[in-house]
Tab-separated table of C-alpha atoms in Angstrom:
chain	number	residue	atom	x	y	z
D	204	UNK	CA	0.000	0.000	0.000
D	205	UNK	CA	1.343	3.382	-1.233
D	206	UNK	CA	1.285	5.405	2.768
D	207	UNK	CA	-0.037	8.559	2.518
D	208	UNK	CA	1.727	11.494	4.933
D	209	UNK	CA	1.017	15.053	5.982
D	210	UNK	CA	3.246	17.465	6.353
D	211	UNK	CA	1.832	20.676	8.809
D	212	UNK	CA	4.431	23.628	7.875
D	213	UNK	CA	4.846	26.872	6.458
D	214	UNK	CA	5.114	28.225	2.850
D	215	UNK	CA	7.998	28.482	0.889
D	216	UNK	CA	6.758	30.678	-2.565
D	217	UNK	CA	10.446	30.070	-3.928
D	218	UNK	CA	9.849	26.230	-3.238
D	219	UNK	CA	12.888	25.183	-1.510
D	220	UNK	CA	12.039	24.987	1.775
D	221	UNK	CA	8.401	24.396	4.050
D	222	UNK	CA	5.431	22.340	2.467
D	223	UNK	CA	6.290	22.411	-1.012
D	224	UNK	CA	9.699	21.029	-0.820
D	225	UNK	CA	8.087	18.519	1.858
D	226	UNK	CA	5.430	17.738	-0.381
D	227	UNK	CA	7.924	16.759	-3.463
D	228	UNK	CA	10.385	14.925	-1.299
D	229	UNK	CA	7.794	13.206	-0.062
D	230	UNK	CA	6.187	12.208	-3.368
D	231	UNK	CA	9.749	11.460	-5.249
D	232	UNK	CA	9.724	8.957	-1.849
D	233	UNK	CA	7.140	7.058	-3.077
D	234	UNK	CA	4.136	8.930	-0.230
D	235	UNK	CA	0.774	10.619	-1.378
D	236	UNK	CA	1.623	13.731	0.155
D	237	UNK	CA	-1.233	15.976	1.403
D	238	UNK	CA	-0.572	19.302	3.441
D	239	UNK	CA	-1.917	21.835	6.149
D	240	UNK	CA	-0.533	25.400	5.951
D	241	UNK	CA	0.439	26.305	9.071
D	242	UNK	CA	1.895	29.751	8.480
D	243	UNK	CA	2.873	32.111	5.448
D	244	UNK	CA	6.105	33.895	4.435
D	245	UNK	CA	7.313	36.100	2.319
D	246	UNK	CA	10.797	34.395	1.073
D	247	UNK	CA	13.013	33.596	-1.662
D	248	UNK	CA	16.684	32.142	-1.814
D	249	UNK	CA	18.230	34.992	-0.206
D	250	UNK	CA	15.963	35.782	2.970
D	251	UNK	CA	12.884	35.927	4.844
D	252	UNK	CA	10.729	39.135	3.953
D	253	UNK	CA	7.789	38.760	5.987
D	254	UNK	CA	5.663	36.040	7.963
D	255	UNK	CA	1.972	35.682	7.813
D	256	UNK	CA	0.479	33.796	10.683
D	257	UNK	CA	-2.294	31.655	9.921
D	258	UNK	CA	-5.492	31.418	12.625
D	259	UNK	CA	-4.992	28.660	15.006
D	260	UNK	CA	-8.880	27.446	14.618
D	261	UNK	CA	-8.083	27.207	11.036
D	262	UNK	CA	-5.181	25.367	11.673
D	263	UNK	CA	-7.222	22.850	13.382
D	264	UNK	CA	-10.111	22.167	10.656
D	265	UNK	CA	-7.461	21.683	8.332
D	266	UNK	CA	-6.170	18.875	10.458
D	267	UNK	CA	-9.487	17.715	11.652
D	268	UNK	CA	-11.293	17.902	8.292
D	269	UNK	CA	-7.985	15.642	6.627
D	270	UNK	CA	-7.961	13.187	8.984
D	271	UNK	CA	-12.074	12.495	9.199
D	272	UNK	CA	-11.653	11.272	5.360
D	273	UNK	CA	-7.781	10.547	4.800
D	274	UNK	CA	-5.751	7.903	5.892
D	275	UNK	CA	-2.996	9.353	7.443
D	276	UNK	CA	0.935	6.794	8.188
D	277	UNK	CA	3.423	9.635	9.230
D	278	UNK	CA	2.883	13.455	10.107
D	279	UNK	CA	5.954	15.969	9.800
D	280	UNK	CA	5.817	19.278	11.915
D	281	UNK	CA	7.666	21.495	10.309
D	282	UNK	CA	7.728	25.768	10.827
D	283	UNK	CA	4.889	26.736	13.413
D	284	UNK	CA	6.203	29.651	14.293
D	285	UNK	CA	3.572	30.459	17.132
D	286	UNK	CA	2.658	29.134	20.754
D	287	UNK	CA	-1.170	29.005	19.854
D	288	UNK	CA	-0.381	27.556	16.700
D	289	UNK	CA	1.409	24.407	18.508
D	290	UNK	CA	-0.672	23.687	21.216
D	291	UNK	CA	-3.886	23.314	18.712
D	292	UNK	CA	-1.591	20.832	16.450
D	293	UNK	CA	-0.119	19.467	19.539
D	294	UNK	CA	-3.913	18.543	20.081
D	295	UNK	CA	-4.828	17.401	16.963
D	296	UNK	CA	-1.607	14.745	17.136
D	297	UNK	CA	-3.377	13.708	20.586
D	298	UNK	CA	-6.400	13.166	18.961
D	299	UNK	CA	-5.760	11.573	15.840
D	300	UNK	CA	-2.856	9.541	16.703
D	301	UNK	CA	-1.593	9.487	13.666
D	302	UNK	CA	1.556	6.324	13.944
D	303	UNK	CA	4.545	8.111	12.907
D	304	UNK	CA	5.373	11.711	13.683
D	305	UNK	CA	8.633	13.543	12.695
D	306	UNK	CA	9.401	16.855	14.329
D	307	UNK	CA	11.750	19.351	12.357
D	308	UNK	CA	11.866	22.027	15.571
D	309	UNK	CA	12.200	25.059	12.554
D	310	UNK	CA	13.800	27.671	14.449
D	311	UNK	CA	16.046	29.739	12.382
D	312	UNK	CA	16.151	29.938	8.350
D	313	UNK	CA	18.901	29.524	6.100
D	314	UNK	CA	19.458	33.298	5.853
D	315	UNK	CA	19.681	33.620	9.271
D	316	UNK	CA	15.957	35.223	9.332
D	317	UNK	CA	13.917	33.747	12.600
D	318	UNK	CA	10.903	31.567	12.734
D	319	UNK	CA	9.975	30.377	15.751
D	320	UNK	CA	9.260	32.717	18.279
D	321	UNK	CA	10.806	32.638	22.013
D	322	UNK	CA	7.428	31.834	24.069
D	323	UNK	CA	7.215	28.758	21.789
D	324	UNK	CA	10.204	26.629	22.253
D	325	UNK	CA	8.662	25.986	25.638
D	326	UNK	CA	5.202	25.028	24.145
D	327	UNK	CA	7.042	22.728	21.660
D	328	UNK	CA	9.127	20.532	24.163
D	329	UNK	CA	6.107	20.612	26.354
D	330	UNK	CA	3.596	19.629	24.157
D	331	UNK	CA	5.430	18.319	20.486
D	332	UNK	CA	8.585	16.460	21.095
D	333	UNK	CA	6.488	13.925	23.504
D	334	UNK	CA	3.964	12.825	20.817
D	335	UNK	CA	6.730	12.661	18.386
D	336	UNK	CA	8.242	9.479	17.302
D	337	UNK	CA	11.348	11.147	16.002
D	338	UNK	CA	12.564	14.597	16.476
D	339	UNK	CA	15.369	16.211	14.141
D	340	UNK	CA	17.180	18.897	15.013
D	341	UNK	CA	20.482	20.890	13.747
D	342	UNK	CA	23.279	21.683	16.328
D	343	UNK	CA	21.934	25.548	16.620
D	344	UNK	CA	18.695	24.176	17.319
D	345	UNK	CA	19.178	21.585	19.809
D	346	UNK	CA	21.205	24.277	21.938
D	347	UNK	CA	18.030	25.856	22.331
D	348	UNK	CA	15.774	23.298	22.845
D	349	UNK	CA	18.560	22.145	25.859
D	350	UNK	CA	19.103	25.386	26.887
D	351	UNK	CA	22.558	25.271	26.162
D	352	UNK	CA	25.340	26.575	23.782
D	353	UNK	CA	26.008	24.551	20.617
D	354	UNK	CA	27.879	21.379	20.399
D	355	UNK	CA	30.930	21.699	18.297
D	356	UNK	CA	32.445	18.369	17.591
D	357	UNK	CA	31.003	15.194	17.085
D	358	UNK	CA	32.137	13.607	20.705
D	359	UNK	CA	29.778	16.606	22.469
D	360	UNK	CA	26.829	15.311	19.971
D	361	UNK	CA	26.800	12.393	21.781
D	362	UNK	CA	25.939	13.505	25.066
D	363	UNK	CA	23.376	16.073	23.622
D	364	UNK	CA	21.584	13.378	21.851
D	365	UNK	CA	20.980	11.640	25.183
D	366	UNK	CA	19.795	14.813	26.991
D	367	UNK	CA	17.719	15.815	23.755
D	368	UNK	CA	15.989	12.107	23.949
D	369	UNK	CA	15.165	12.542	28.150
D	370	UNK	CA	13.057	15.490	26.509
D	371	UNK	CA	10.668	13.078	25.350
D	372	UNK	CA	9.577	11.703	28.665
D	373	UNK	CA	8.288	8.327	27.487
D	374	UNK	CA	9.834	4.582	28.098
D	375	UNK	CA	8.374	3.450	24.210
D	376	UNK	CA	10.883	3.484	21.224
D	377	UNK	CA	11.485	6.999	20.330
D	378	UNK	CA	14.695	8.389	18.090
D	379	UNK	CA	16.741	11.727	18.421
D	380	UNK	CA	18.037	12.340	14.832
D	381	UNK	CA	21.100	14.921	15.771
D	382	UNK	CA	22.154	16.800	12.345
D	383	UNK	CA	25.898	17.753	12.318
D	384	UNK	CA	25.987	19.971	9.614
D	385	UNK	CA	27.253	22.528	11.416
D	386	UNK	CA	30.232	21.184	11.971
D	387	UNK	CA	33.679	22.329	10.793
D	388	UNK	CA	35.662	19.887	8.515
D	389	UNK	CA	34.665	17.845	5.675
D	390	UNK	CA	32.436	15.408	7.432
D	391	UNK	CA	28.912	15.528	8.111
D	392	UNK	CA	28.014	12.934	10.651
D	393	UNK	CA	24.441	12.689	12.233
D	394	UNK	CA	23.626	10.785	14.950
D	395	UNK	CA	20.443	8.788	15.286
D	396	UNK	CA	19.651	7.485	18.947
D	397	UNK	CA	16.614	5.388	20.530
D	398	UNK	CA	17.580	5.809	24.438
D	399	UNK	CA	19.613	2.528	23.459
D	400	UNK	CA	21.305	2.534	19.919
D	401	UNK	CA	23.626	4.812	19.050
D	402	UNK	CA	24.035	5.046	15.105
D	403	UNK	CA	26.701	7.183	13.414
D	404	UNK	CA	25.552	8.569	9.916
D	405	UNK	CA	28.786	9.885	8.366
D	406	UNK	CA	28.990	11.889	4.987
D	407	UNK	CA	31.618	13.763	3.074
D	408	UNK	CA	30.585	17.865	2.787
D	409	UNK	CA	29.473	18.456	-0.466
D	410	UNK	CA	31.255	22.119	-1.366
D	411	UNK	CA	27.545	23.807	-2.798
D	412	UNK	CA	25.848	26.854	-1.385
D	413	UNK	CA	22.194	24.901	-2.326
D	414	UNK	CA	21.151	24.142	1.109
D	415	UNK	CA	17.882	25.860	1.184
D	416	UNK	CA	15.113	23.061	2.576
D	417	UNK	CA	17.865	20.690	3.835
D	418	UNK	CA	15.800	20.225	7.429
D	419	UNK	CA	12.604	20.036	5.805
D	420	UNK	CA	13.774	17.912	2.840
D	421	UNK	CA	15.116	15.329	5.217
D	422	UNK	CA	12.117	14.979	7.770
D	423	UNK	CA	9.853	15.071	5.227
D	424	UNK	CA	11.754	12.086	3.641
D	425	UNK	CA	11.752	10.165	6.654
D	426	UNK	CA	8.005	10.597	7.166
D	427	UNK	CA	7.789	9.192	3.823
D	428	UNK	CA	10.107	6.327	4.235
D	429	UNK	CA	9.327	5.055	8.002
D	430	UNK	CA	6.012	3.578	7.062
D	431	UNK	CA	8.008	1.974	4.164
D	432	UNK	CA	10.650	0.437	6.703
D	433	UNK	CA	10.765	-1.874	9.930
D	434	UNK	CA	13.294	-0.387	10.989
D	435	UNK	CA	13.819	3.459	12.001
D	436	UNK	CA	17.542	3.036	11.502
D	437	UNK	CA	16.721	1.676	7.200
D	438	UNK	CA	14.432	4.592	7.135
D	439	UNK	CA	16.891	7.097	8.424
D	440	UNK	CA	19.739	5.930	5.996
D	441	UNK	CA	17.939	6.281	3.225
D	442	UNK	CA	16.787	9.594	3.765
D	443	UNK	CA	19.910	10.944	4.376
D	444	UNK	CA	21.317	9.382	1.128
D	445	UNK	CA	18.081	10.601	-1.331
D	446	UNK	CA	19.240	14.234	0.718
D	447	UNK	CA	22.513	14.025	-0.047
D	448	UNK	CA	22.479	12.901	-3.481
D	449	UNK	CA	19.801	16.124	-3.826
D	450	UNK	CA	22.453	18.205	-2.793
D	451	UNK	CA	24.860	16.616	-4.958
D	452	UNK	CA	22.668	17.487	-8.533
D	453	UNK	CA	21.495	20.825	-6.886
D	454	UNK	CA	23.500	22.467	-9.353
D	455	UNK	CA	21.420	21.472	-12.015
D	456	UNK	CA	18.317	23.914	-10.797
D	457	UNK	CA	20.118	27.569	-10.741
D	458	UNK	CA	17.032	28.395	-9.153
D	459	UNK	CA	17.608	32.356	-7.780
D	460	UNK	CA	20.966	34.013	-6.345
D	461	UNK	CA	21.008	32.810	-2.840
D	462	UNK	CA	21.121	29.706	-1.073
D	463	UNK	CA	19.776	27.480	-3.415
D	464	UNK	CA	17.269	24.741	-3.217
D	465	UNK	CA	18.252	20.870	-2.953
D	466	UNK	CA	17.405	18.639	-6.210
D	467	UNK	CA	13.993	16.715	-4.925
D	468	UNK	CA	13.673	15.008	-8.441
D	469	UNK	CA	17.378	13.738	-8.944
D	470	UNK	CA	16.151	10.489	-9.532
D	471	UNK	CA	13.441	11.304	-12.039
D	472	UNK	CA	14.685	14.086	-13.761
D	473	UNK	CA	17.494	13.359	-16.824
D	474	UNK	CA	20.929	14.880	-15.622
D	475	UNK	CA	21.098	17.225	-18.946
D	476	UNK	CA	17.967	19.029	-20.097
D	477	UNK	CA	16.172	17.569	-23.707
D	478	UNK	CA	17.068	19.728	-26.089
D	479	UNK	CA	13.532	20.915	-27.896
């Protein structure tokens, strides 16, 4: 059975980042993706003009009115951006109960531009990261969700993944995946931990400024690929490697002047353009 995921985000109009690059990693995945705006910007590849919250109540009878007809296998949570905004998702998760539920904690864009307000990083780790089966945050943001400066080399990631996973206040199977892009050198290496298993995801850097969408590119693959695979640990390597060889042909795109958006459609799209 083809699953069928939702991803509840914010809008990208360029297309690299929020529901729109969720919705075609999700679909070049092998998911029938279907969506619930969660919030509005103004953005391109070079920055973040404006945001345009969206009403919470609305918020809600998209989620409600989905999930009365739609089957739903995996959820991803991406950009919020409000307290009222996650406690009426963080509801709808409680109600619904949808299986698998991925939780990109969307602090802080590309550019730099914020968007997650302060008063909601409490509401998120008191209401999201528990009814999430795994949780995915960057180095930058899992400093704030701790309360605590960045990590900066791979041995500190360790002991942040275990404090991140003690956020999640539950004894049942639940997975940290620690993104160590921030790192200096030419290794990327995630970590991906269950309160038990500790699994190193190493990676070469790939020298490209197209990293617009990364963190949403990857959750959004894993929501697609965990209801594909028994195990978390499957589903997590092959997201990272459909991510990374997106970065890889991002080239190919030369969409705008900034921080470019990953290839979602490597796979389907020829390497050269037909010539017409």
């Amino acid at each position: 059975m083809i699953p069928s995921t939702l991803t509840i985000a914010g809008v990208d109009p360029s297309g690299g980042a929020g529901i729109l690059a969720d919705v075609k990693a999700m679909s070049a995945l092998g998911a029938y993706a279907n969506a619930v705006v969660a919030a509005l910007t103004a953005q391109n590849t070079q920055g973040v003009t404006g945001i345009q919250p969206v009403n919470p109540d609305f918020i809600k009878k998209q989620i409600d009115t989905l999930f009365a007809d739609v089957r739903i296998d995996a959820v991803k949570i991406g950009m919020l951006g409000q307290q009222p905004v996650i406690r009426v998702v963080s509801d709808a998760l409680a109600q619904w109960q949808p299986k698998h539920v991925v939780l990109d904690p969307v602090m802080v864009a590309k550019s730099g531009d914020h968007l997650l307000e302060q008063s909601a990083v409490d509401a998120m780790r008191e209401y999201l990261v528990p009814q999430s089966t795994m949780i995915t945050p960057n180095l930058p943001e899992a400093g704030v969700m701790l309360d605590e400066r960045p990590v900066e080399t791979v041995k500190e990631m360790f002991g942040a993944a275990e404090r991140l996973h003690r956020l999640f206040n539950a004894n049942d199977e639940r997975w940290v995946f620690l993104k160590g892009g921030h790192l200096p050198g030419n290794e990327c290496t995630d970590l991906l931990y269950n309160g038990d298993r500790m699994v190193e995801l190493p990676a070469l850097r790939i020298d490209t400024k197209n990293t617009h969408g990364t963190g949403c590119t990857l959750s959004a693959a894993l929501a697609a690929l965990l209801p594909q695979h028994k195990d978390a640990v499957d589903a997590a390597k092959a997201a990272k490697q459909y991510l990374y060889k997106a970065i890889a042909r991002s080239h190919e795109l030369k969409i705008g002047s900034g921080h470019g958006p990953v290839h979602h459609f490597h796979q389907w799209w020829p390497t050269q353009p037909s010539q017409i």
